[in-house]
Coordinates of N, CA and C and ligand atoms in Angstrom, one line a residue:
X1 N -11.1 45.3 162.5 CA -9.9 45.0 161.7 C -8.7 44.8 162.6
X2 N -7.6 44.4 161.7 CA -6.5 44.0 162.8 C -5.4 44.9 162.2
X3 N -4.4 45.0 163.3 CA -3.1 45.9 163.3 C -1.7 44.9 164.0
X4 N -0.9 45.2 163.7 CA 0.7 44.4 164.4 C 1.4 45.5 164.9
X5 N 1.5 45.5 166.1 CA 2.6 45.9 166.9 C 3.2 45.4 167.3
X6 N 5.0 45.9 167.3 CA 5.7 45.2 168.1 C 6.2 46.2 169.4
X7 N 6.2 45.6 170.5 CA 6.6 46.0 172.1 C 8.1 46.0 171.8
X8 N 8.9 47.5 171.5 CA 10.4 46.7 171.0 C 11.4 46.5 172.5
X9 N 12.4 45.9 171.8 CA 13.6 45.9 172.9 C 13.9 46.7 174.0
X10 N 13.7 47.9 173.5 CA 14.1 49.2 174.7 C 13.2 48.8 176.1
X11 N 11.5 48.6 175.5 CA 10.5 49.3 176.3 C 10.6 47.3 177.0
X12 N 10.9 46.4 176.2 CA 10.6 45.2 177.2 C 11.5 45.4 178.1
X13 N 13.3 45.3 177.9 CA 14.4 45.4 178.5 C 14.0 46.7 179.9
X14 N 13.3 47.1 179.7 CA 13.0 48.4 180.8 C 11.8 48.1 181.6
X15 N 10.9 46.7 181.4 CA 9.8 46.6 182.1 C 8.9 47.3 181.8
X16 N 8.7 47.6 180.9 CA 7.6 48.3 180.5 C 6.7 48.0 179.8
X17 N 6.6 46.4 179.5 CA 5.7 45.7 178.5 C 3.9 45.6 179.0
X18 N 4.2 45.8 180.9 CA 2.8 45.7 181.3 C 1.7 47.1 181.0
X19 N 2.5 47.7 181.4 CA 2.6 49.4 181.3 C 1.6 49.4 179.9
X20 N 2.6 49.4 178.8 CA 1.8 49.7 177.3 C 1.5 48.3 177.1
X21 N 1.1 47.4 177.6 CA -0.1 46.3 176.9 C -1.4 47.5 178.1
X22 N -1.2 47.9 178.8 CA -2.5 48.5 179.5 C -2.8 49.7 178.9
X23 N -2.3 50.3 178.3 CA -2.4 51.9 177.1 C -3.2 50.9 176.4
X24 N -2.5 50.4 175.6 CA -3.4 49.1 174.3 C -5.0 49.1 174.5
X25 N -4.7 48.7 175.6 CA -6.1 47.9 176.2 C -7.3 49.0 176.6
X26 N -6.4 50.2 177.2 CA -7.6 51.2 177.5 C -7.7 52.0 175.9
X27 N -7.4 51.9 175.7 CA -7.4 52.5 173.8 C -8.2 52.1 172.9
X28 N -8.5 50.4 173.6 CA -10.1 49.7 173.0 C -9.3 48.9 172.5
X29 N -8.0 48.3 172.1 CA -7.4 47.4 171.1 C -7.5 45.8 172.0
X30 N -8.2 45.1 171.3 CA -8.0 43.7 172.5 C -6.9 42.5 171.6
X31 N -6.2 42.1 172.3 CA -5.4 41.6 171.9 C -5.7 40.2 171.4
X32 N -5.3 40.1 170.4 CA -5.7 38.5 169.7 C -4.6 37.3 169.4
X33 N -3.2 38.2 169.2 CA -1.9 37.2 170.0 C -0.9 37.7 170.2
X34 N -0.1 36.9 170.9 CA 0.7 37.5 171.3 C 2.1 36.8 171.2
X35 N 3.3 37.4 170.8 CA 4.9 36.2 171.3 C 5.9 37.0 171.6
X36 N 6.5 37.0 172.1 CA 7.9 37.5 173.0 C 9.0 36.5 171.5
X37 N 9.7 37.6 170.8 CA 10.1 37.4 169.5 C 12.2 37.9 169.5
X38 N 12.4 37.0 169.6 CA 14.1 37.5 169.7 C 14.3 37.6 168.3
X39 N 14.4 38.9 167.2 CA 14.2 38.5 166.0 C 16.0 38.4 165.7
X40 N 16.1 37.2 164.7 CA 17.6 37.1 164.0 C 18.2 38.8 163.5
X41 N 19.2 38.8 162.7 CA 19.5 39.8 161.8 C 18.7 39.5 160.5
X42 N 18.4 38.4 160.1 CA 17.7 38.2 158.7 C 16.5 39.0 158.8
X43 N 16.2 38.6 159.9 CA 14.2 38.5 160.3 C 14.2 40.2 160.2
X44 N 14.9 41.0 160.9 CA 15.0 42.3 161.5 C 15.6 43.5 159.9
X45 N 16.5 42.7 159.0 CA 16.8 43.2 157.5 C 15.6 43.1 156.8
X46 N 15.0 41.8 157.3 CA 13.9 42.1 156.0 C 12.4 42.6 156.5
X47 N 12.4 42.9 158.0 CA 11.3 43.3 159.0 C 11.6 45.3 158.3
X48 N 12.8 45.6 158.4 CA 12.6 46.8 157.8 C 14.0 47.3 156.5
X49 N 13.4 46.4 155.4 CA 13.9 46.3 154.1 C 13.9 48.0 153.4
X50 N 12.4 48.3 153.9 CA 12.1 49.4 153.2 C 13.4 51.0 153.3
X51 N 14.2 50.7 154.8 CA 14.9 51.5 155.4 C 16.4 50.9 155.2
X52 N 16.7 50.1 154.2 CA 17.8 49.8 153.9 C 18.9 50.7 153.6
X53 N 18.6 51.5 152.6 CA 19.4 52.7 152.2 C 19.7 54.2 153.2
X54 N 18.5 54.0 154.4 CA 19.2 55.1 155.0 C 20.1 54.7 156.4
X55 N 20.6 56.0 156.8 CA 21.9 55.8 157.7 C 21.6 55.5 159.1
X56 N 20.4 55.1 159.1 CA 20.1 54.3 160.7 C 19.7 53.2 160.5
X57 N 19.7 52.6 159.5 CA 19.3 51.0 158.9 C 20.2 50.3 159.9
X58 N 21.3 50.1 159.7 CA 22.3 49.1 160.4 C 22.4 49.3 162.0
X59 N 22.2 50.4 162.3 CA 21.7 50.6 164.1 C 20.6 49.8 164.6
X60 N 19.6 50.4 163.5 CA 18.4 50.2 164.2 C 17.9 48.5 163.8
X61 N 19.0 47.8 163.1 CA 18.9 46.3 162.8 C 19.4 45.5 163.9
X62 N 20.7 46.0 164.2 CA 21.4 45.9 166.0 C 20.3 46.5 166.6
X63 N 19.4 47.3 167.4 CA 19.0 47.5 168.2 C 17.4 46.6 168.2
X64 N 16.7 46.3 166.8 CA 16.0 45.6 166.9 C 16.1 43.6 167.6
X65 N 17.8 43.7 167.3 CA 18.0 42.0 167.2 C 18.4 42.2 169.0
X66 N 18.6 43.2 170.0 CA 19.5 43.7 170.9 C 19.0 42.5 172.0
X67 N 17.7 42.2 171.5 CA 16.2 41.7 172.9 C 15.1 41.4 172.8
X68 N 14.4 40.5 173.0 CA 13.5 40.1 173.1 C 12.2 41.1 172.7
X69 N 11.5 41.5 171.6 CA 10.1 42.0 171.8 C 9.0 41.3 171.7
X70 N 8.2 42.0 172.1 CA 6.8 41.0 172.1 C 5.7 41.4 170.7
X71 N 5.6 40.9 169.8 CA 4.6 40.9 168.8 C 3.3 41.3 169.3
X72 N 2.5 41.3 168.9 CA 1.2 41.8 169.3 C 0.2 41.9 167.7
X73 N -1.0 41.3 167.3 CA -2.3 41.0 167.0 C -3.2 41.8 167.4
X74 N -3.1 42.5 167.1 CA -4.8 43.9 168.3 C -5.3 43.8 166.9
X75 N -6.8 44.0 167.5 CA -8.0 43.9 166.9 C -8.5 45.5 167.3
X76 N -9.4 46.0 166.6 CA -9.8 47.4 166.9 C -10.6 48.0 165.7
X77 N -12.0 49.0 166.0 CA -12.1 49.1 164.5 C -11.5 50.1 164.1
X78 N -10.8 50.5 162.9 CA -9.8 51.5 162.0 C -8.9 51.4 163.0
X79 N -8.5 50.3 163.1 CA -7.2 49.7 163.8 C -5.9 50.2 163.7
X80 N -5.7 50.2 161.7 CA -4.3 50.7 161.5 C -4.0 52.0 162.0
X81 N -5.0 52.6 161.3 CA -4.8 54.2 161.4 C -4.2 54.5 162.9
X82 N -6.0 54.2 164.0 CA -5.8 54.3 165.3 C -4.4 54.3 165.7
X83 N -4.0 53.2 166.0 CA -3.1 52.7 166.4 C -1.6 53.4 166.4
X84 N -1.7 54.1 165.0 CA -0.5 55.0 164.7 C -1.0 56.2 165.8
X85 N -2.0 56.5 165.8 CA -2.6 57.9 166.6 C -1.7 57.8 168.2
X86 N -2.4 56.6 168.6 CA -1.9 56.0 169.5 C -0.3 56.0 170.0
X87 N 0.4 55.4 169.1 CA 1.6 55.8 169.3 C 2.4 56.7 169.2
X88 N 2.1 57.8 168.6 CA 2.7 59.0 168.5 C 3.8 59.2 167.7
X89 N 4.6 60.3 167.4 CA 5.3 60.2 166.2 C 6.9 59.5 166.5
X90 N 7.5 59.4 165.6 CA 8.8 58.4 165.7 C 9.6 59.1 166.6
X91 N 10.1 60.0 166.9 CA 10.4 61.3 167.7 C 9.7 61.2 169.2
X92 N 9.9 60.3 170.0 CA 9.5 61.4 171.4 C 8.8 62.9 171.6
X93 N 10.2 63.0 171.3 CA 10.6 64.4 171.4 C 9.1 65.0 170.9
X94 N 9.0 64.6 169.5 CA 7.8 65.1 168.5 C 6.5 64.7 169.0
X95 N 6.1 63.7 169.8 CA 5.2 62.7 170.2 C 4.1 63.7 171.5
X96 N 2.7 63.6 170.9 CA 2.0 64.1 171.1 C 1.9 63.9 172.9
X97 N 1.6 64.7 173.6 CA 1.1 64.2 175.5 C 0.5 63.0 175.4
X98 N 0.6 61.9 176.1 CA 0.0 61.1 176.2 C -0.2 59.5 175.3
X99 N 0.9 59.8 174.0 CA 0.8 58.8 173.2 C 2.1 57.8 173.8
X100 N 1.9 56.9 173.2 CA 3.2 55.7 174.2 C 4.6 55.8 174.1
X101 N 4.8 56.4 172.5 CA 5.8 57.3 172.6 C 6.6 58.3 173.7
X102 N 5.7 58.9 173.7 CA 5.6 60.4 174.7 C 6.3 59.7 176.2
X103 N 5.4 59.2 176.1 CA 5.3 58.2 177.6 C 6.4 57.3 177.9
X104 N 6.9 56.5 177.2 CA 7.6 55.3 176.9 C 8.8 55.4 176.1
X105 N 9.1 55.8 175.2 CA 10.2 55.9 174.2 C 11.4 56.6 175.3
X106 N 12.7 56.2 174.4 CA 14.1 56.5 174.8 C 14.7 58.0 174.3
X107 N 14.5 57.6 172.8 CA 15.0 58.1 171.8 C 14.3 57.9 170.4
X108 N 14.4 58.9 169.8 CA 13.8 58.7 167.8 C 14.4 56.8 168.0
X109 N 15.6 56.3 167.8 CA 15.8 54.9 168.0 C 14.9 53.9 168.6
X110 N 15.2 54.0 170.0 CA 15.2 53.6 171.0 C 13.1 54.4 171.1
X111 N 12.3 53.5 170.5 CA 11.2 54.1 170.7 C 10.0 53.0 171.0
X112 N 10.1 52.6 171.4 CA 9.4 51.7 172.5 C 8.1 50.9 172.3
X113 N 8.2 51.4 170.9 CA 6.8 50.2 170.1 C 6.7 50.7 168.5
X114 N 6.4 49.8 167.5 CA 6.4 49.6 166.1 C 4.8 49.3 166.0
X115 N 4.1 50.1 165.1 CA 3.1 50.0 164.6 C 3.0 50.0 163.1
X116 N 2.4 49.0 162.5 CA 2.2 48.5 161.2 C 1.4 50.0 160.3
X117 N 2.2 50.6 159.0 CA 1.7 51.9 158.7 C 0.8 51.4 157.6
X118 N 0.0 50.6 157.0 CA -1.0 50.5 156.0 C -1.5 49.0 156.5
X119 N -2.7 48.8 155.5 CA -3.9 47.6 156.1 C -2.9 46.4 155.5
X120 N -2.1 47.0 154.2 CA -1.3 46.0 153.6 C -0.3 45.2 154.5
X121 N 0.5 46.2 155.2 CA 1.4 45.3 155.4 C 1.3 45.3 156.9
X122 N 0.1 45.6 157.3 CA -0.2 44.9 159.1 C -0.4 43.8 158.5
X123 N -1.2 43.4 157.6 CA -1.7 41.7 156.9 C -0.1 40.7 156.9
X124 N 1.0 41.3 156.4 CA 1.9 41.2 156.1 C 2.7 41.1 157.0
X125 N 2.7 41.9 158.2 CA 3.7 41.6 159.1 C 3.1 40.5 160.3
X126 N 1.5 40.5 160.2 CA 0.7 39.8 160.9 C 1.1 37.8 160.8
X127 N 1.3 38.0 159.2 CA 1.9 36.8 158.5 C 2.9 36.3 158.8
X128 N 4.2 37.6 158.8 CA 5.4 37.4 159.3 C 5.4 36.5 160.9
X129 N 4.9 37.2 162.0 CA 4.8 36.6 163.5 C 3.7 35.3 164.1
X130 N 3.1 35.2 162.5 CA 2.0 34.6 163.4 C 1.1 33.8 162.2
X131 N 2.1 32.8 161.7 CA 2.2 32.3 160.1 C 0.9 30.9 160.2
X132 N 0.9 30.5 161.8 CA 0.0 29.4 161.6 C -1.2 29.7 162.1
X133 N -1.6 30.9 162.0 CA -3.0 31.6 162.4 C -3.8 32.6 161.6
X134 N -4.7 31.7 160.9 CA -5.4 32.6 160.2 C -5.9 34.0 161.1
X135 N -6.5 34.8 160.3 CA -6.7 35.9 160.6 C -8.4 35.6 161.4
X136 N -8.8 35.1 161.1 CA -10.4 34.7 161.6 C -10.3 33.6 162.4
X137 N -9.2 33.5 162.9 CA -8.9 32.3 164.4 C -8.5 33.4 165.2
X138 N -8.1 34.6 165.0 CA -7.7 35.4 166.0 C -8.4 36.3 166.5
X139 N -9.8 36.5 165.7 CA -10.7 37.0 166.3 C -12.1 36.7 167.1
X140 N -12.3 37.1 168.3 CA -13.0 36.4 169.4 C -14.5 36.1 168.5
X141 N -15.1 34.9 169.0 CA -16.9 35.4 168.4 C -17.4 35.9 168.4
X142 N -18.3 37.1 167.3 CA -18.7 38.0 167.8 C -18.3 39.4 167.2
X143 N -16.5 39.1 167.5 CA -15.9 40.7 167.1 C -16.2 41.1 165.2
X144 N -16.2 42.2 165.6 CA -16.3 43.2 164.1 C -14.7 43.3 163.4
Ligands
LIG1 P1 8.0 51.9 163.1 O1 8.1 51.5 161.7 O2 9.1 51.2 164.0 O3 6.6 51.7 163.6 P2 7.8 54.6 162.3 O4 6.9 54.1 161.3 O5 7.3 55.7 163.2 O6 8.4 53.4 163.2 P3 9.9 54.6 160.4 O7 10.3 55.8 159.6 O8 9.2 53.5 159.8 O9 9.2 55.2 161.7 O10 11.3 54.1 161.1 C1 11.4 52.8 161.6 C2 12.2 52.9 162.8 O11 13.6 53.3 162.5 C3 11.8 53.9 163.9 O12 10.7 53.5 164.7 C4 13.0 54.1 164.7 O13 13.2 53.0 165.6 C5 14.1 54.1 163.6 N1 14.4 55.4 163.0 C6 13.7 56.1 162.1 N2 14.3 57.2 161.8 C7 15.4 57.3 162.6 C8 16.5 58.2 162.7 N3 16.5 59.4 162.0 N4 17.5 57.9 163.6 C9 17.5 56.8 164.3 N5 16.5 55.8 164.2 C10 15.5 56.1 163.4
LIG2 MG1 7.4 52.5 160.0

């Protein structure tokens, strides 16, 4: 199954995009696409609509629009869940030894990659980056 990550602004602006695409990769996730994404303010309001009402919405809408991230397509099996495992909690601070968080992150803000939290709306955000690619063009021959 597939998952959406985004590589956010902190961790590209810092060089650190090679770094955790190689976490990804030894984690078993193989990548199925990929775009370096300057998202607008529209894109980035309605990227996290759900967080409208609370009081880091309008920061974390500037900090998403701040730089360039890179989207990301990974394939994996129990991808979504994984994946969250993988990056560890929104908190650093909180963020388990070894997750990209832990490793990578700034700040609760400033946290150095976005992973899609249900099969729903990885489908959904997968749609959002990557609108002229079916889901079964992005996976290699073969994969499960
Ligand atoms: P993401 O959705 O980016 O994968 P998440 O699911 O771990 O992160 P959410 O609760 O969905 O966390 O918050 C979305 C993003 O908003 C966080 O990743 C972080 O960048 C920012 N954020 C969340 N809570 C706070 C907070 N208390 N203060 C500042 N920024 C926050
Ligand atoms: Mg979230």
């Amino acid at each position: 199954m597939f998952t959406l990550a985004i590589i956010k602004p902190d961790a590209v602006g810092a060089g650190k995009t090679g770094q955790i695409l190689a976490h990804l990769e030894q984690a078993g996730f193989k990548i199925r696409a990929a775009r370096l994404v300057r998202l607008s303010t529209v894109q980035a309001e309605a990227f996290y609509e759900v967080h409208r009402a609370r009081p880091f919405y309008r920061p974390l809408v500037r900090f998403m629009t701040s730089g360039p991230g890179l989207a990301l397509a990974l394939e994996r099996d129990n991808a979504v869940a994984h994946l969250r495992v993988v990056i560890g909690a929104t908190d650093p601070a909180e963020a388990q030894p070894g997750t990209v968080r832990q490793l990578y992150a700034e700040s609760k803000e400033r946290n150095a990659i976005h992973a899609a939290d249900s099969p729903e709306n990885a489908a959904r955000e997968i749609a959002f980056f990557f609108p002229e690619r079916e889901l079964r063009e992005l996976a290699a021959p073969g994969a499960s």
